[in-house]
PDB file of C-alpha atoms in Angstrom:
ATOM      1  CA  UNK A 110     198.401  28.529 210.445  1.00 88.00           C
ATOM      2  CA  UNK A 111     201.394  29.314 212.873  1.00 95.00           C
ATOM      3  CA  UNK A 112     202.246  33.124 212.891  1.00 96.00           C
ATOM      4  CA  UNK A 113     205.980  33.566 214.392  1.00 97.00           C
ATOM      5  CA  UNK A 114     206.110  37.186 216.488  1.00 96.00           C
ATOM      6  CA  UNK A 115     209.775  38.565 216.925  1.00 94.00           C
ATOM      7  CA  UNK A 116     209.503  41.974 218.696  1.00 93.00           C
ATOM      8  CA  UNK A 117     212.868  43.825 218.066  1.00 87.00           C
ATOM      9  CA  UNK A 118     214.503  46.871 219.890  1.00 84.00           C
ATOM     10  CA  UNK A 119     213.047  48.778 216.739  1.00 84.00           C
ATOM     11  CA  UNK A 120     210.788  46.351 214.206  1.00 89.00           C
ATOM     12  CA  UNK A 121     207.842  43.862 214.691  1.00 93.00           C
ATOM     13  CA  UNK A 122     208.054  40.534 212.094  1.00 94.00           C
ATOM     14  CA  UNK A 123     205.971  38.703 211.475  1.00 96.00           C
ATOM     15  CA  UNK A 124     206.540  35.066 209.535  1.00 96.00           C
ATOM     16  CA  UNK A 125     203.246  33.017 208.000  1.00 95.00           C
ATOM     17  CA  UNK A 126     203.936  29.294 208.314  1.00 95.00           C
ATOM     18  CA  UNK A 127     202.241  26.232 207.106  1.00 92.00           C
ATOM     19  CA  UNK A 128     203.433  22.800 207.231  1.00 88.00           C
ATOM     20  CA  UNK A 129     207.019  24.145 208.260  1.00 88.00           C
ATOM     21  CA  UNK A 130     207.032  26.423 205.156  1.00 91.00           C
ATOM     22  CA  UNK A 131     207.186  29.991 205.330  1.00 93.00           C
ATOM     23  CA  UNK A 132     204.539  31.749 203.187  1.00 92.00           C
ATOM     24  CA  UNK A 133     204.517  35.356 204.109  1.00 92.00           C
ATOM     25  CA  UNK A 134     206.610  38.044 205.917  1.00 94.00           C
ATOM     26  CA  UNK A 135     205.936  41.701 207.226  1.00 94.00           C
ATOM     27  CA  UNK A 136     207.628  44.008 209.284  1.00 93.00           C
ATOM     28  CA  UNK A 137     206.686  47.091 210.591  1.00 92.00           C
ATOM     29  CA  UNK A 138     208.201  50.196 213.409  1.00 89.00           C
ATOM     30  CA  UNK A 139     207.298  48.856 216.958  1.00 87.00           C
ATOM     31  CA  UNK A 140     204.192  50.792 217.555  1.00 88.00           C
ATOM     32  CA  UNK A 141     200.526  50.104 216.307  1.00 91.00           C
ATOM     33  CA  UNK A 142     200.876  46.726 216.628  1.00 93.00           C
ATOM     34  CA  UNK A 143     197.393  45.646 216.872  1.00 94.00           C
ATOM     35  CA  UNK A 144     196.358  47.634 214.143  1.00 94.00           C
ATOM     36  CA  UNK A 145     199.340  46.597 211.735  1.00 93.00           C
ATOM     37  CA  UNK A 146     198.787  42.650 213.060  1.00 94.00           C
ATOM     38  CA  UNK A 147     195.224  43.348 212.144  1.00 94.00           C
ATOM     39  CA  UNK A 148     196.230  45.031 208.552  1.00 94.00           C
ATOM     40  CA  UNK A 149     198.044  41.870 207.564  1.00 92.00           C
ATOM     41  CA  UNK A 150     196.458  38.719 209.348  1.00 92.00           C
ATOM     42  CA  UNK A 151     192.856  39.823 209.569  1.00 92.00           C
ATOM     43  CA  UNK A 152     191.477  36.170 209.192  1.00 88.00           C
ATOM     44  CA  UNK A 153     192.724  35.328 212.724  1.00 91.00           C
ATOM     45  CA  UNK A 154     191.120  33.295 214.696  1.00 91.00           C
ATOM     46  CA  UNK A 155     191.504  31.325 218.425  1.00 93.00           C
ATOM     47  CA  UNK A 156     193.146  28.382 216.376  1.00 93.00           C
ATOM     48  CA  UNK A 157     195.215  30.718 215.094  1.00 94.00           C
ATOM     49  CA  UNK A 158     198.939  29.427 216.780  1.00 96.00           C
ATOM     50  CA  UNK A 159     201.103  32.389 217.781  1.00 96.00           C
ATOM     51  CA  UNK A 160     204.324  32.395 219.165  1.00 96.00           C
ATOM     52  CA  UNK A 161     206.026  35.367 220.347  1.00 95.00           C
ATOM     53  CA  UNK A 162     210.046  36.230 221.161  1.00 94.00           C
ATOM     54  CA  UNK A 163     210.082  39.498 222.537  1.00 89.00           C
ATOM     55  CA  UNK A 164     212.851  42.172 223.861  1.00 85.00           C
ATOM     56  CA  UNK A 165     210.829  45.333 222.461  1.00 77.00           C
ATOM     57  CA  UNK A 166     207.920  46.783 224.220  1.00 81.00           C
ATOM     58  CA  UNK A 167     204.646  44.899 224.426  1.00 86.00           C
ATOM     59  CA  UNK A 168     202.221  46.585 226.551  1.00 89.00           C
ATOM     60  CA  UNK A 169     199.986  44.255 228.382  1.00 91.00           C
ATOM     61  CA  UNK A 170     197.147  45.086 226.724  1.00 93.00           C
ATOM     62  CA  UNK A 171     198.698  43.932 223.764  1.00 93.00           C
ATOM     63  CA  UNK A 172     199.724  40.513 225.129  1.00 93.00           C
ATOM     64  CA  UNK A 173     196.472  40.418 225.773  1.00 95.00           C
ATOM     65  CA  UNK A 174     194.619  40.715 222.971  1.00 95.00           C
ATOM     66  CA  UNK A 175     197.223  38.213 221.192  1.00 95.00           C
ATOM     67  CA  UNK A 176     195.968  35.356 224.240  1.00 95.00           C
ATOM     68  CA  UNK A 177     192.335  36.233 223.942  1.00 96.00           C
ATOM     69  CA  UNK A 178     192.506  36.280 219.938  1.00 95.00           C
ATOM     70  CA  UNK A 179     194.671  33.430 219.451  1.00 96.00           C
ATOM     71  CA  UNK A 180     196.408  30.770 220.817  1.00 96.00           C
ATOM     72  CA  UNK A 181     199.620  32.392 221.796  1.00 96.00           C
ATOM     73  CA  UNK A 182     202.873  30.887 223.187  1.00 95.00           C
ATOM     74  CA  UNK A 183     205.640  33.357 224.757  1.00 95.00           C
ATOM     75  CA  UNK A 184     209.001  31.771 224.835  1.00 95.00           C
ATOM     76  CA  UNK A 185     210.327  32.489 227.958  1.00 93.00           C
ATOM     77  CA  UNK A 186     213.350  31.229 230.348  1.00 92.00           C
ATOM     78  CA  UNK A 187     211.197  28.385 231.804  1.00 92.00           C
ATOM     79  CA  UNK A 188     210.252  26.501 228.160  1.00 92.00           C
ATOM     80  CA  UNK A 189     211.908  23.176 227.570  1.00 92.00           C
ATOM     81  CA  UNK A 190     215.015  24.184 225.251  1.00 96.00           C
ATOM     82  CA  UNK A 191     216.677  21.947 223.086  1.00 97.00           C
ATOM     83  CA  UNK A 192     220.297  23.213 224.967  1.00 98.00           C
ATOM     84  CA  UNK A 193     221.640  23.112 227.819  1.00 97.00           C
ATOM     85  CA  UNK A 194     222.246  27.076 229.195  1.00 97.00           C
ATOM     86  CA  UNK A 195     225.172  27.594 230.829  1.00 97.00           C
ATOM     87  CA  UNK A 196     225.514  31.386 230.732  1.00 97.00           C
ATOM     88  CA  UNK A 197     226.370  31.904 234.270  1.00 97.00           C
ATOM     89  CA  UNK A 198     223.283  34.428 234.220  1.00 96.00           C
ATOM     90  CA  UNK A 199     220.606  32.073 232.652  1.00 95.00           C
ATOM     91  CA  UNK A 200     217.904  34.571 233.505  1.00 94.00           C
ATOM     92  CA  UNK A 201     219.489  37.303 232.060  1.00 95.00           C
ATOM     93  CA  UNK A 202     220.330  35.561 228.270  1.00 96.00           C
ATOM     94  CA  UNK A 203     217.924  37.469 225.798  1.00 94.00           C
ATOM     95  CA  UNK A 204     215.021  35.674 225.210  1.00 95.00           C
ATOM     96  CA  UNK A 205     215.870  36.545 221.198  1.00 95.00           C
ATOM     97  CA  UNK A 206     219.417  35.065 221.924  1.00 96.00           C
ATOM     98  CA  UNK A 207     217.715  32.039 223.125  1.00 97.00           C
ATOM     99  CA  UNK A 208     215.410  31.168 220.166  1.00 97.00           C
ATOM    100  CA  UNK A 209     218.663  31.621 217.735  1.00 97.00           C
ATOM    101  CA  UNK A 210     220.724  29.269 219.793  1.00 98.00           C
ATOM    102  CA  UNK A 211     217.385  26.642 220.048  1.00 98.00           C
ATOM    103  CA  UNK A 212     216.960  26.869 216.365  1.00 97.00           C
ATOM    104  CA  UNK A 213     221.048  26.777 215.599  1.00 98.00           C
ATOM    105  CA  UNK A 214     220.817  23.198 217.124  1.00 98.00           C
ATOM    106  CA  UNK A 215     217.723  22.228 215.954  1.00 98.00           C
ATOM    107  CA  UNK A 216     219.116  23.215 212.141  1.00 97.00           C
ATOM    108  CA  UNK A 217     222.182  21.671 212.688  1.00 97.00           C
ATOM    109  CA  UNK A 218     222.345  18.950 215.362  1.00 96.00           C
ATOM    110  CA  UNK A 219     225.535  17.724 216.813  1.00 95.00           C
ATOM    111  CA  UNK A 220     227.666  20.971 215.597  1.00 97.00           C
ATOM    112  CA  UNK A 221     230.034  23.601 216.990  1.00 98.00           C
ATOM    113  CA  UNK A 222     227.725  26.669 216.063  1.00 98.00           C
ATOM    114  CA  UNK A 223     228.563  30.070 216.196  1.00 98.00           C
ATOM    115  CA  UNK A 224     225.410  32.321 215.634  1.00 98.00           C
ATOM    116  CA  UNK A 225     225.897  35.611 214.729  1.00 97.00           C
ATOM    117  CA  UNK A 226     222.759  38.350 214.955  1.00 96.00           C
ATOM    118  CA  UNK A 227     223.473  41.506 213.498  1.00 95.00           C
ATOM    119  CA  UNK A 228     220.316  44.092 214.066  1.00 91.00           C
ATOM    120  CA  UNK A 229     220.222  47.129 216.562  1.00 91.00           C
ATOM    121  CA  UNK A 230     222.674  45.155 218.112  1.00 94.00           C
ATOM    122  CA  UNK A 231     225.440  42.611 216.659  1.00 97.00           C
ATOM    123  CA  UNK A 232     224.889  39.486 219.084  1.00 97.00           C
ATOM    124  CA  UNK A 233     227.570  36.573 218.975  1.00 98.00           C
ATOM    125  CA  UNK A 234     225.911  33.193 220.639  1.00 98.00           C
ATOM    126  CA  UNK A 235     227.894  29.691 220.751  1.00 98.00           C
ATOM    127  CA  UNK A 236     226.780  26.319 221.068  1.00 98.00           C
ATOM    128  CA  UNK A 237     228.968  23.131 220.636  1.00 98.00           C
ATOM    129  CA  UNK A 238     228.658  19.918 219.434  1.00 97.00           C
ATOM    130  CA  UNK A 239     227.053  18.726 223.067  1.00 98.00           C
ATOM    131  CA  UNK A 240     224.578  21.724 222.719  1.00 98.00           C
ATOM    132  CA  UNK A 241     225.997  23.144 225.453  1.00 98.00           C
ATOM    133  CA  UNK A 242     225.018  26.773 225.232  1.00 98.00           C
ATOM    134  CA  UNK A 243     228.342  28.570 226.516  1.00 98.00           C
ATOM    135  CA  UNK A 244     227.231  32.493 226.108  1.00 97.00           C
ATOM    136  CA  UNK A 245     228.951  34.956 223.199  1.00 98.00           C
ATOM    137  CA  UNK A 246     229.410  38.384 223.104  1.00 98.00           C
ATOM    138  CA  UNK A 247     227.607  41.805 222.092  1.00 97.00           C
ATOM    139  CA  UNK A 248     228.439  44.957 220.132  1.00 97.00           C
ATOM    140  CA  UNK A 249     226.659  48.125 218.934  1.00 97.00           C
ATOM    141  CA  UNK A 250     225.319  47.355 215.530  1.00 96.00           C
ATOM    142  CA  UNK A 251     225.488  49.856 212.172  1.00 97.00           C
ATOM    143  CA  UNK A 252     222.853  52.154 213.168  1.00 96.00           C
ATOM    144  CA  UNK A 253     224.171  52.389 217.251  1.00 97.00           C
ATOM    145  CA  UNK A 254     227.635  53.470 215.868  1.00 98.00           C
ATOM    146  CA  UNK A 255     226.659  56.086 213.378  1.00 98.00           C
ATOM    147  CA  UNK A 256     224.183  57.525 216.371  1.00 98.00           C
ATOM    148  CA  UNK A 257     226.968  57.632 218.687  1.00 98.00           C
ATOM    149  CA  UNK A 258     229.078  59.052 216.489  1.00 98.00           C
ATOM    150  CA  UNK A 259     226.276  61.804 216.169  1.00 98.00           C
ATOM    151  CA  UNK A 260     225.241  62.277 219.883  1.00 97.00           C
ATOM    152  CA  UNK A 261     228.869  62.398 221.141  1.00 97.00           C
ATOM    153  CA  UNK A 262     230.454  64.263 219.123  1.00 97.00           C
ATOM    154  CA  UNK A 263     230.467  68.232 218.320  1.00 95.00           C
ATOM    155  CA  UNK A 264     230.589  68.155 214.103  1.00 95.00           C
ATOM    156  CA  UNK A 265     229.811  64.712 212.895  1.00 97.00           C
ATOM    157  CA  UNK A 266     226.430  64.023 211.142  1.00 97.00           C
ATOM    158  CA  UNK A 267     223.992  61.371 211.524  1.00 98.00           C
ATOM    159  CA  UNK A 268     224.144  59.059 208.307  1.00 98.00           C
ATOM    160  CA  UNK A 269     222.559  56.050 207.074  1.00 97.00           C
ATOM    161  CA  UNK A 270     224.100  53.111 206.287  1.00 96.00           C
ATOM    162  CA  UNK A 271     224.606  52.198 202.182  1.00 96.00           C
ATOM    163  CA  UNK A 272     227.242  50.902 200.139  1.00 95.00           C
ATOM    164  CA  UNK A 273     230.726  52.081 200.033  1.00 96.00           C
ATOM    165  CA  UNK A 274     233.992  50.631 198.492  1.00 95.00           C
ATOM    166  CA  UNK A 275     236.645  52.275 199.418  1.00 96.00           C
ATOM    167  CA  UNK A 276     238.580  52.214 202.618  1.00 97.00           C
ATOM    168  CA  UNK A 277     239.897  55.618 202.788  1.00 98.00           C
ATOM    169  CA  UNK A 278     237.609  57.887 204.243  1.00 98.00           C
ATOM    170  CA  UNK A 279     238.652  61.174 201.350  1.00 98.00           C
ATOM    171  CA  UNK A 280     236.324  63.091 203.628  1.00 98.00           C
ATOM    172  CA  UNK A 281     233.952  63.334 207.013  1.00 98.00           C
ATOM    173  CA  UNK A 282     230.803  61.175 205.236  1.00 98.00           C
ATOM    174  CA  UNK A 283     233.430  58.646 204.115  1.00 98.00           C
ATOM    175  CA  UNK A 284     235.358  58.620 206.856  1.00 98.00           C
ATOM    176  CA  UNK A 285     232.337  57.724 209.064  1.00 98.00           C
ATOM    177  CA  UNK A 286     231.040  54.773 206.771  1.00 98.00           C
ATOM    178  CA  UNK A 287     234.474  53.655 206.547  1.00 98.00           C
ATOM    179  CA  UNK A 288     234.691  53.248 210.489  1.00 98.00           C
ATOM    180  CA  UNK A 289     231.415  52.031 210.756  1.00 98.00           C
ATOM    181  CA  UNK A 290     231.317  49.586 207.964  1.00 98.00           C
ATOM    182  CA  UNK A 291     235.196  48.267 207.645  1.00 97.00           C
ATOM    183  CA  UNK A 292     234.958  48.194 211.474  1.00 98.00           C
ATOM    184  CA  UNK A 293     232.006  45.771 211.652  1.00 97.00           C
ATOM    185  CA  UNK A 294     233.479  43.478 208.910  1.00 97.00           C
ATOM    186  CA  UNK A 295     236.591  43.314 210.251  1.00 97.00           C
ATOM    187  CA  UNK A 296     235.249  42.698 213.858  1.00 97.00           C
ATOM    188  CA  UNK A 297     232.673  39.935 212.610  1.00 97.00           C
ATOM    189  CA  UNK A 298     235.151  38.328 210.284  1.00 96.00           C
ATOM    190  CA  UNK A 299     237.972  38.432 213.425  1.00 97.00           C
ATOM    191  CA  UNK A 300     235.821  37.321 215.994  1.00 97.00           C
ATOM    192  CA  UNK A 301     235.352  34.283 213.724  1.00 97.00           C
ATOM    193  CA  UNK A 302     238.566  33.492 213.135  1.00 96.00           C
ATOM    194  CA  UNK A 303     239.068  33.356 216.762  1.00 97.00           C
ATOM    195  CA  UNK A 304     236.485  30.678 217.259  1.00 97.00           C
ATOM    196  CA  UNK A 305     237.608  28.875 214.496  1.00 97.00           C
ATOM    197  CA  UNK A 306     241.208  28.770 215.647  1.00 97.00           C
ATOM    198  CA  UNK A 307     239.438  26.849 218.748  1.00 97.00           C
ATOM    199  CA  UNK A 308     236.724  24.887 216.796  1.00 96.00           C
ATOM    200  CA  UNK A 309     238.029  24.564 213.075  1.00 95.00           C
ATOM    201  CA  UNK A 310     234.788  22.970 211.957  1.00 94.00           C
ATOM    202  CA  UNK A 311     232.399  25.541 212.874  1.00 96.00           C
ATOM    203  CA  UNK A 312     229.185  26.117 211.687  1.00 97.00           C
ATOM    204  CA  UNK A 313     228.830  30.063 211.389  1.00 97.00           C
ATOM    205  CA  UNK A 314     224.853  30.857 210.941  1.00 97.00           C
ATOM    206  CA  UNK A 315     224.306  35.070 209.790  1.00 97.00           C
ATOM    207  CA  UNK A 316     220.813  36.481 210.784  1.00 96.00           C
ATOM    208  CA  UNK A 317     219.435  39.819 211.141  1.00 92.00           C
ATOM    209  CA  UNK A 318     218.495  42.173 208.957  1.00 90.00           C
ATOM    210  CA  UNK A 319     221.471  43.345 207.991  1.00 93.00           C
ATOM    211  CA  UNK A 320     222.840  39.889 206.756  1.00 94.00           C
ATOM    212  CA  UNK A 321     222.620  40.587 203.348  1.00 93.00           C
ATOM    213  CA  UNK A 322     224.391  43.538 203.194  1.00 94.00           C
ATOM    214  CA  UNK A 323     227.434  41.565 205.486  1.00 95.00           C
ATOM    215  CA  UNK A 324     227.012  38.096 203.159  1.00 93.00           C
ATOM    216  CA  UNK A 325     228.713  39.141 200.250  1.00 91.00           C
ATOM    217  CA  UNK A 326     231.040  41.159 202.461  1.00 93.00           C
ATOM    218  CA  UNK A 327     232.612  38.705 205.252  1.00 93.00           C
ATOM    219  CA  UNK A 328     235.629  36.546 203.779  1.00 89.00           C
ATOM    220  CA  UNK A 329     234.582  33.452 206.088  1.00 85.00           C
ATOM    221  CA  UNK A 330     232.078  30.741 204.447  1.00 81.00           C
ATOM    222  CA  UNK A 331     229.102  31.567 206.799  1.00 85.00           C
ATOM    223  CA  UNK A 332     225.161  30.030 206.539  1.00 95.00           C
ATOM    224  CA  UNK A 333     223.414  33.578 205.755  1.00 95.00           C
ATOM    225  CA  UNK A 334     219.455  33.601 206.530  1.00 95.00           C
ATOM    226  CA  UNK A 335     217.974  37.159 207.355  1.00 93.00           C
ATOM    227  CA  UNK A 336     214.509  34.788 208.922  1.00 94.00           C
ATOM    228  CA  UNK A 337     216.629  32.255 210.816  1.00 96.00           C
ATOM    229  CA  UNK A 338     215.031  34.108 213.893  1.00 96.00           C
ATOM    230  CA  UNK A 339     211.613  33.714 212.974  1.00 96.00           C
ATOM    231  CA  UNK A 340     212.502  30.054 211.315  1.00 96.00           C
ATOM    232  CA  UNK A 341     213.713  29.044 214.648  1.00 97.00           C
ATOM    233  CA  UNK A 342     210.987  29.806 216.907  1.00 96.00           C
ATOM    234  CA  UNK A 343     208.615  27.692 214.061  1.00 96.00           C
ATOM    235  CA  UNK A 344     210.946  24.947 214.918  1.00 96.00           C
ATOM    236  CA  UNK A 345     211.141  25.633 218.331  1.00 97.00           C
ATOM    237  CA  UNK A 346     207.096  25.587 218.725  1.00 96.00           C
ATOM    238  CA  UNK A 347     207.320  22.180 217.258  1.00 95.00           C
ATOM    239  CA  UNK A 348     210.086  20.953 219.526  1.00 95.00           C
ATOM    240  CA  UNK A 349     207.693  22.130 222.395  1.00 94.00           C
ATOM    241  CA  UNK A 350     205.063  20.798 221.365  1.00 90.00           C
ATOM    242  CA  UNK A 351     206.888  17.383 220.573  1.00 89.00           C
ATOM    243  CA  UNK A 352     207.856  17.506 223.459  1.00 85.00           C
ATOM    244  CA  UNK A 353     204.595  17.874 225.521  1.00 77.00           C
ATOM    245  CA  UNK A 354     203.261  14.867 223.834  1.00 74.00           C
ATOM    246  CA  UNK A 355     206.094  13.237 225.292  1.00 71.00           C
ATOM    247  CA  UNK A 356     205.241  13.855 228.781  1.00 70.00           C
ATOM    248  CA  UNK A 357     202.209  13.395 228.595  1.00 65.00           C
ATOM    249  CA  UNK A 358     202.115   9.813 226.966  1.00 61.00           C
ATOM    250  CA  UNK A 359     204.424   9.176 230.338  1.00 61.00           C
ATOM    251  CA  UNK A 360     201.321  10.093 232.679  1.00 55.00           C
TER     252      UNK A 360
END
């Protein structure tokens, strides 16, 4: 059993693998999370393979109990990535951002890949066809705007995202999801276009957990997989661990 950890600005998943296939997924708020791993995996053991992408809080005591419990993995800036990273500050590139660039080229080798990671935050990563990883962009996602909107202004409310279709706003709630929403489609779907006008055969991969809600929105032909974060560090474990074996046949 491998049991894939992303820790989120907000949420904890969790994704059950076996033999590369994923068999069960929770999520939960970022808190508790010994007691909610517990709730859902309680037939852990130290064979138990964990690996963990983090850019939440983990307290040390909790990374601790996942290395004494199991056998954890934390994907950090040192591991052995299937890219090269040229963001001018390597050390600095979310470790998140990292695992969805790893399993972009991984999932489709020998591509121009645009990832595209729309959660707390909307995160734009690019990697071409050498897997040279050359950086990307970030924006506030749905729930930062309608917070700011909220917190700096005098009169507007805090709402929650849901579905809308209209474009004009016929009054404040509207008006808000229309700015929020219309804004975000029309930035993702822009900021495609302009990597597309340098790479026309791009490979545009949509994770996060607001992909579904964007899918059937965005008027570009994207690859839409809410779990491609949590599929890619499976596939990155096993590109580590390939890759170990490697090395160590060369002793």
């Amino acid at each position: 059993m491998i049991l894939t950890i992303d820790i989120g600005n907000t949420r904890t998943k969790i994704a059950h693998f076996e033999n590369n296939s994923l068999k069960n997924l929770i999520a939960f708020a970022n808190e508790n999370f010994i007691e909610n791993f517990l709730k859902y995996f309680p037939q852990i053991e130290k064979t138990t393979q964990t690996v963990l992408s983090s850019v939440g809080r983990l307290s040390e005591q909790e990374r601790n109990w996942l290395a004494v419990n199991t056998t954890l993995l934390i994907i950090t800036h040192q591991n052995e990535l299937p890219f090269r990273n040229n963001y001018e500050t390597p050390h600095t590139l979310g470790i998140d951002r990292i695992v969805l660039a790893a399993g972009a080229v991984l999932a489709f080798p020998k591509q121009n890949r645009l990832v595209i990671d729309v959660g707390t935050c909307i995160t734009y990563d690019f990697i071409d066809n050498d897997d040279n990883y050359l950086g990307g962009a970030i924006s506030p996602g749905f729930g930062l705007r309608y917070k700011s909107l909220n917190d700096y202004t005098a009169n507007l409310p805090l709402l929650q995202l849901e579905e809308i279709d209209y474009l004009v706003g016929t009054n404040t709630n509207k008006s808000i999801h229309s700015g929020v929403i219309n804004g975000i489609i029309t930035e993702i779907d822009g900021i495609i276009n302009k990597y597309k006008e340098l790479h026309p055969d791009l490979t545009i991969i949509l994770s996060g957990g607001d992909t579904l809600f964007l899918a059937k929105r965005l008027k570009n032909i994207i690859f839409a997989n809410s779990n491609f974060l949590l599929e890619s560090l499976n596939a990155l474990y096993q590109y580590i661990i390939e890759n170990d074996k490697k090395n160590s046949s060369r002793l």
